[in-house]
Amino acid sequence: MKLNELRDNEGAARKKKRVARGPGSGKGKTAGRGIKGQKSRSGVALNGYEGGQMPLYRRLPKRGFTKPNRKEYAVVNLGLIQKFVDAGKLDASQPIDENAIVAAGVTSHKRDGIRVLAKGEITAKLALTVSGASKSAVEVIEKAGGSITLTAPAAAAASAE
């Protein structure tokens, strides 16, 4: 192998299609755009235009609502917490709060709080303090001998009932 023998694999580099370069190119004269009309000109945007007919995006009704101030929680599964406890990145003997979970790298940021879900097994006896948790996650943690404290106001109101 010499430097002058180096080349791409067959089919790795494709030549750019050069349109409007004469009749011999196969894409000469009108450059594959057909003849005349709006679409044959440059600088034309026809996206969504239906020839004066009411466009589809205006015929369909608006649906739904996006709440501008909704809470967005970082979701953490119990199996992941157990994995970090086993790896020694979380100390099961100490109370674990949201800042400890972020510091250990279980989730990159806590957003409006951390919500724990019940996916996965947990064997460690944990004392968790988080914004929210599913009912099944609370049951699993308490069955393992641990405790969980919910700090979110909605969760606190629900548990008071």
mmCIF file of C-alpha atoms in Angstrom:
data_model
loop_
_atom_site.group_PDB
_atom_site.id
_atom_site.type_symbol
_atom_site.label_atom_id
_atom_site.label_comp_id
_atom_site.label_asym_id
_atom_site.label_seq_id
_atom_site.Cartn_x
_atom_site.Cartn_y
_atom_site.Cartn_z
ATOM 1 C CA MET A 1 0.000 0.000 0.000
ATOM 2 C CA LYS A 2 1.394 3.353 -1.038
ATOM 3 C CA LEU A 3 0.043 6.840 -0.409
ATOM 4 C CA ASN A 4 -0.919 7.226 -4.065
ATOM 5 C CA GLU A 5 -2.993 4.023 -3.837
ATOM 6 C CA LEU A 6 -5.267 5.274 -1.011
ATOM 7 C CA ARG A 7 -8.884 5.755 -2.021
ATOM 8 C CA ASP A 8 -12.413 5.462 -0.621
ATOM 9 C CA ASN A 9 -14.254 2.160 -0.719
ATOM 10 C CA GLU A 10 -16.392 1.583 -3.787
ATOM 11 C CA GLY A 11 -19.663 3.530 -3.426
ATOM 12 C CA ALA A 12 -18.544 5.426 -0.286
ATOM 13 C CA ALA A 13 -18.376 8.836 -1.964
ATOM 14 C CA ARG A 14 -21.162 9.833 -4.314
ATOM 15 C CA LYS A 15 -20.738 12.546 -6.918
ATOM 16 C CA LYS A 16 -23.013 15.590 -6.571
ATOM 17 C CA LYS A 17 -25.708 15.785 -9.256
ATOM 18 C CA ARG A 18 -24.940 18.898 -11.320
ATOM 19 C CA VAL A 19 -28.160 20.078 -12.935
ATOM 20 C CA ALA A 20 -28.548 22.641 -15.753
ATOM 21 C CA ARG A 21 -25.166 21.852 -17.295
ATOM 22 C CA GLY A 22 -26.177 21.239 -20.885
ATOM 23 C CA PRO A 23 -28.041 18.533 -22.802
ATOM 24 C CA GLY A 24 -25.283 15.950 -22.391
ATOM 25 C CA SER A 25 -25.699 15.846 -18.612
ATOM 26 C CA GLY A 26 -29.182 14.295 -18.723
ATOM 27 C CA LYS A 27 -30.422 17.098 -16.473
ATOM 28 C CA GLY A 28 -29.883 20.062 -18.764
ATOM 29 C CA LYS A 29 -32.191 22.835 -19.958
ATOM 30 C CA THR A 30 -35.004 22.802 -17.345
ATOM 31 C CA ALA A 31 -32.887 20.928 -14.748
ATOM 32 C CA GLY A 32 -35.595 18.331 -14.037
ATOM 33 C CA ARG A 33 -38.173 20.962 -13.058
ATOM 34 C CA GLY A 34 -40.515 20.485 -16.017
ATOM 35 C CA ILE A 35 -41.686 23.513 -17.959
ATOM 36 C CA LYS A 36 -42.844 26.925 -16.746
ATOM 37 C CA GLY A 37 -45.115 27.475 -13.786
ATOM 38 C CA GLN A 38 -44.479 28.538 -10.200
ATOM 39 C CA LYS A 39 -42.587 25.398 -9.212
ATOM 40 C CA SER A 40 -40.051 25.837 -11.973
ATOM 41 C CA ARG A 41 -38.965 29.230 -10.581
ATOM 42 C CA SER A 42 -36.482 29.734 -7.797
ATOM 43 C CA GLY A 43 -37.351 31.088 -4.367
ATOM 44 C CA VAL A 44 -40.842 29.552 -4.209
ATOM 45 C CA ALA A 45 -42.318 27.985 -1.062
ATOM 46 C CA LEU A 46 -45.509 26.014 -1.617
ATOM 47 C CA ASN A 47 -45.561 24.069 1.653
ATOM 48 C CA GLY A 48 -49.126 23.667 2.848
ATOM 49 C CA TYR A 49 -50.602 25.686 -0.044
ATOM 50 C CA GLU A 50 -53.517 23.921 -1.709
ATOM 51 C CA GLY A 51 -54.339 26.200 -4.610
ATOM 52 C CA GLY A 52 -56.680 28.479 -2.693
ATOM 53 C CA GLN A 53 -58.580 25.609 -1.052
ATOM 54 C CA MET A 54 -58.651 25.885 2.738
ATOM 55 C CA PRO A 55 -55.440 24.117 3.776
ATOM 56 C CA LEU A 56 -55.557 20.944 5.861
ATOM 57 C CA TYR A 57 -53.914 22.587 8.874
ATOM 58 C CA ARG A 58 -56.779 25.123 8.970
ATOM 59 C CA ARG A 59 -59.565 22.604 8.258
ATOM 60 C CA LEU A 60 -58.688 20.484 11.310
ATOM 61 C CA PRO A 61 -59.897 21.681 14.717
ATOM 62 C CA LYS A 62 -57.515 22.822 17.415
ATOM 63 C CA ARG A 63 -57.315 20.293 20.208
ATOM 64 C CA GLY A 64 -55.938 20.275 23.711
ATOM 65 C CA PHE A 65 -54.140 22.750 25.886
ATOM 66 C CA THR A 66 -50.545 23.095 27.065
ATOM 67 C CA LYS A 67 -50.384 24.319 30.627
ATOM 68 C CA PRO A 68 -47.696 27.026 30.674
ATOM 69 C CA ASN A 69 -46.662 26.520 34.307
ATOM 70 C CA ARG A 70 -46.933 22.754 34.631
ATOM 71 C CA LYS A 71 -44.519 20.875 36.878
ATOM 72 C CA GLU A 72 -41.984 18.637 35.177
ATOM 73 C CA TYR A 73 -40.466 15.950 37.374
ATOM 74 C CA ALA A 74 -37.299 13.947 36.867
ATOM 75 C CA VAL A 75 -38.334 10.275 36.944
ATOM 76 C CA VAL A 76 -36.185 7.747 38.817
ATOM 77 C CA ASN A 77 -36.950 4.029 39.065
ATOM 78 C CA LEU A 78 -36.349 2.007 42.242
ATOM 79 C CA GLY A 79 -34.143 -0.482 40.375
ATOM 80 C CA LEU A 80 -31.782 2.355 39.424
ATOM 81 C CA ILE A 81 -31.566 3.592 43.021
ATOM 82 C CA GLN A 82 -30.748 0.018 44.143
ATOM 83 C CA LYS A 83 -28.041 -0.212 41.471
ATOM 84 C CA PHE A 84 -26.400 2.980 42.780
ATOM 85 C CA VAL A 85 -26.642 1.733 46.387
ATOM 86 C CA ASP A 86 -24.959 -1.550 45.361
ATOM 87 C CA ALA A 87 -22.225 0.405 43.540
ATOM 88 C CA GLY A 88 -21.590 2.440 46.697
ATOM 89 C CA LYS A 89 -22.536 5.762 45.114
ATOM 90 C CA LEU A 90 -25.528 6.155 47.471
ATOM 91 C CA ASP A 91 -25.271 5.423 51.207
ATOM 92 C CA ALA A 92 -28.334 3.420 52.313
ATOM 93 C CA SER A 93 -27.583 4.043 55.998
ATOM 94 C CA GLN A 94 -27.999 7.833 55.569
ATOM 95 C CA PRO A 95 -31.249 9.618 54.604
ATOM 96 C CA ILE A 96 -31.328 10.135 50.836
ATOM 97 C CA ASP A 97 -32.804 13.384 49.505
ATOM 98 C CA GLU A 98 -33.111 14.818 45.998
ATOM 99 C CA ASN A 99 -29.741 16.597 46.161
ATOM 100 C CA ALA A 100 -27.997 13.321 47.091
ATOM 101 C CA ILE A 101 -29.680 11.557 44.159
ATOM 102 C CA VAL A 102 -28.470 14.244 41.720
ATOM 103 C CA ALA A 103 -24.968 14.312 43.288
ATOM 104 C CA ALA A 104 -24.669 10.521 42.896
ATOM 105 C CA GLY A 105 -25.556 10.861 39.196
ATOM 106 C CA VAL A 106 -28.792 8.842 39.260
ATOM 107 C CA THR A 107 -30.382 11.707 37.304
ATOM 108 C CA SER A 108 -28.664 14.696 35.734
ATOM 109 C CA HIS A 109 -30.985 17.371 37.203
ATOM 110 C CA LYS A 110 -34.040 17.404 39.416
ATOM 111 C CA ARG A 111 -36.200 19.872 37.423
ATOM 112 C CA ASP A 112 -39.278 20.641 39.596
ATOM 113 C CA GLY A 113 -38.548 17.650 41.800
ATOM 114 C CA ILE A 114 -37.841 13.935 41.622
ATOM 115 C CA ARG A 115 -40.598 11.335 41.308
ATOM 116 C CA VAL A 116 -39.866 7.718 42.203
ATOM 117 C CA LEU A 117 -41.513 4.896 40.231
ATOM 118 C CA ALA A 118 -41.668 1.222 41.177
ATOM 119 C CA LYS A 119 -39.845 -0.357 38.217
ATOM 120 C CA GLY A 120 -37.172 -2.770 39.409
ATOM 121 C CA GLU A 121 -36.363 -4.558 42.664
ATOM 122 C CA ILE A 122 -35.137 -2.931 45.868
ATOM 123 C CA THR A 123 -33.533 -4.757 48.788
ATOM 124 C CA ALA A 124 -31.854 -1.909 50.683
ATOM 125 C CA LYS A 125 -33.564 -0.268 53.665
ATOM 126 C CA LEU A 126 -33.801 3.335 52.438
ATOM 127 C CA ALA A 127 -34.976 6.604 53.981
ATOM 128 C CA LEU A 128 -35.987 8.646 50.929
ATOM 129 C CA THR A 129 -37.154 12.267 50.773
ATOM 130 C CA VAL A 130 -38.487 13.130 47.301
ATOM 131 C CA SER A 131 -41.159 15.300 45.669
ATOM 132 C CA GLY A 132 -43.352 12.416 44.568
ATOM 133 C CA ALA A 133 -43.699 8.663 44.309
ATOM 134 C CA SER A 134 -46.179 6.224 42.853
ATOM 135 C CA LYS A 135 -48.330 4.242 45.303
ATOM 136 C CA SER A 136 -46.647 0.995 44.244
ATOM 137 C CA ALA A 137 -43.185 2.531 44.814
ATOM 138 C CA VAL A 138 -44.198 3.579 48.348
ATOM 139 C CA GLU A 139 -45.456 0.029 49.038
ATOM 140 C CA VAL A 140 -42.238 -1.577 47.739
ATOM 141 C CA ILE A 141 -40.000 0.746 49.808
ATOM 142 C CA GLU A 142 -42.019 0.140 52.983
ATOM 143 C CA LYS A 143 -42.072 -3.623 52.343
ATOM 144 C CA ALA A 144 -38.244 -3.533 52.163
ATOM 145 C CA GLY A 145 -38.224 -1.893 55.615
ATOM 146 C CA GLY A 146 -37.531 1.644 54.415
ATOM 147 C CA SER A 147 -39.455 4.886 54.641
ATOM 148 C CA ILE A 148 -40.352 7.584 52.139
ATOM 149 C CA THR A 149 -41.238 11.235 52.750
ATOM 150 C CA LEU A 150 -43.019 13.193 50.039
ATOM 151 C CA THR A 151 -42.349 16.940 49.895
ATOM 152 C CA ALA A 152 -44.551 18.051 46.984
ATOM 153 C CA PRO A 153 -47.667 19.956 48.181
ATOM 154 C CA ALA A 154 -50.011 17.851 46.023
ATOM 155 C CA ALA A 155 -48.554 14.640 47.429
ATOM 156 C CA ALA A 156 -48.777 15.963 50.993
ATOM 157 C CA ALA A 157 -52.437 16.933 50.491
ATOM 158 C CA ALA A 158 -53.256 13.504 49.062
ATOM 159 C CA SER A 159 -51.630 11.685 51.973
ATOM 160 C CA ALA A 160 -53.508 13.883 54.521
ATOM 161 C CA GLU A 161 -56.888 12.603 53.283
#
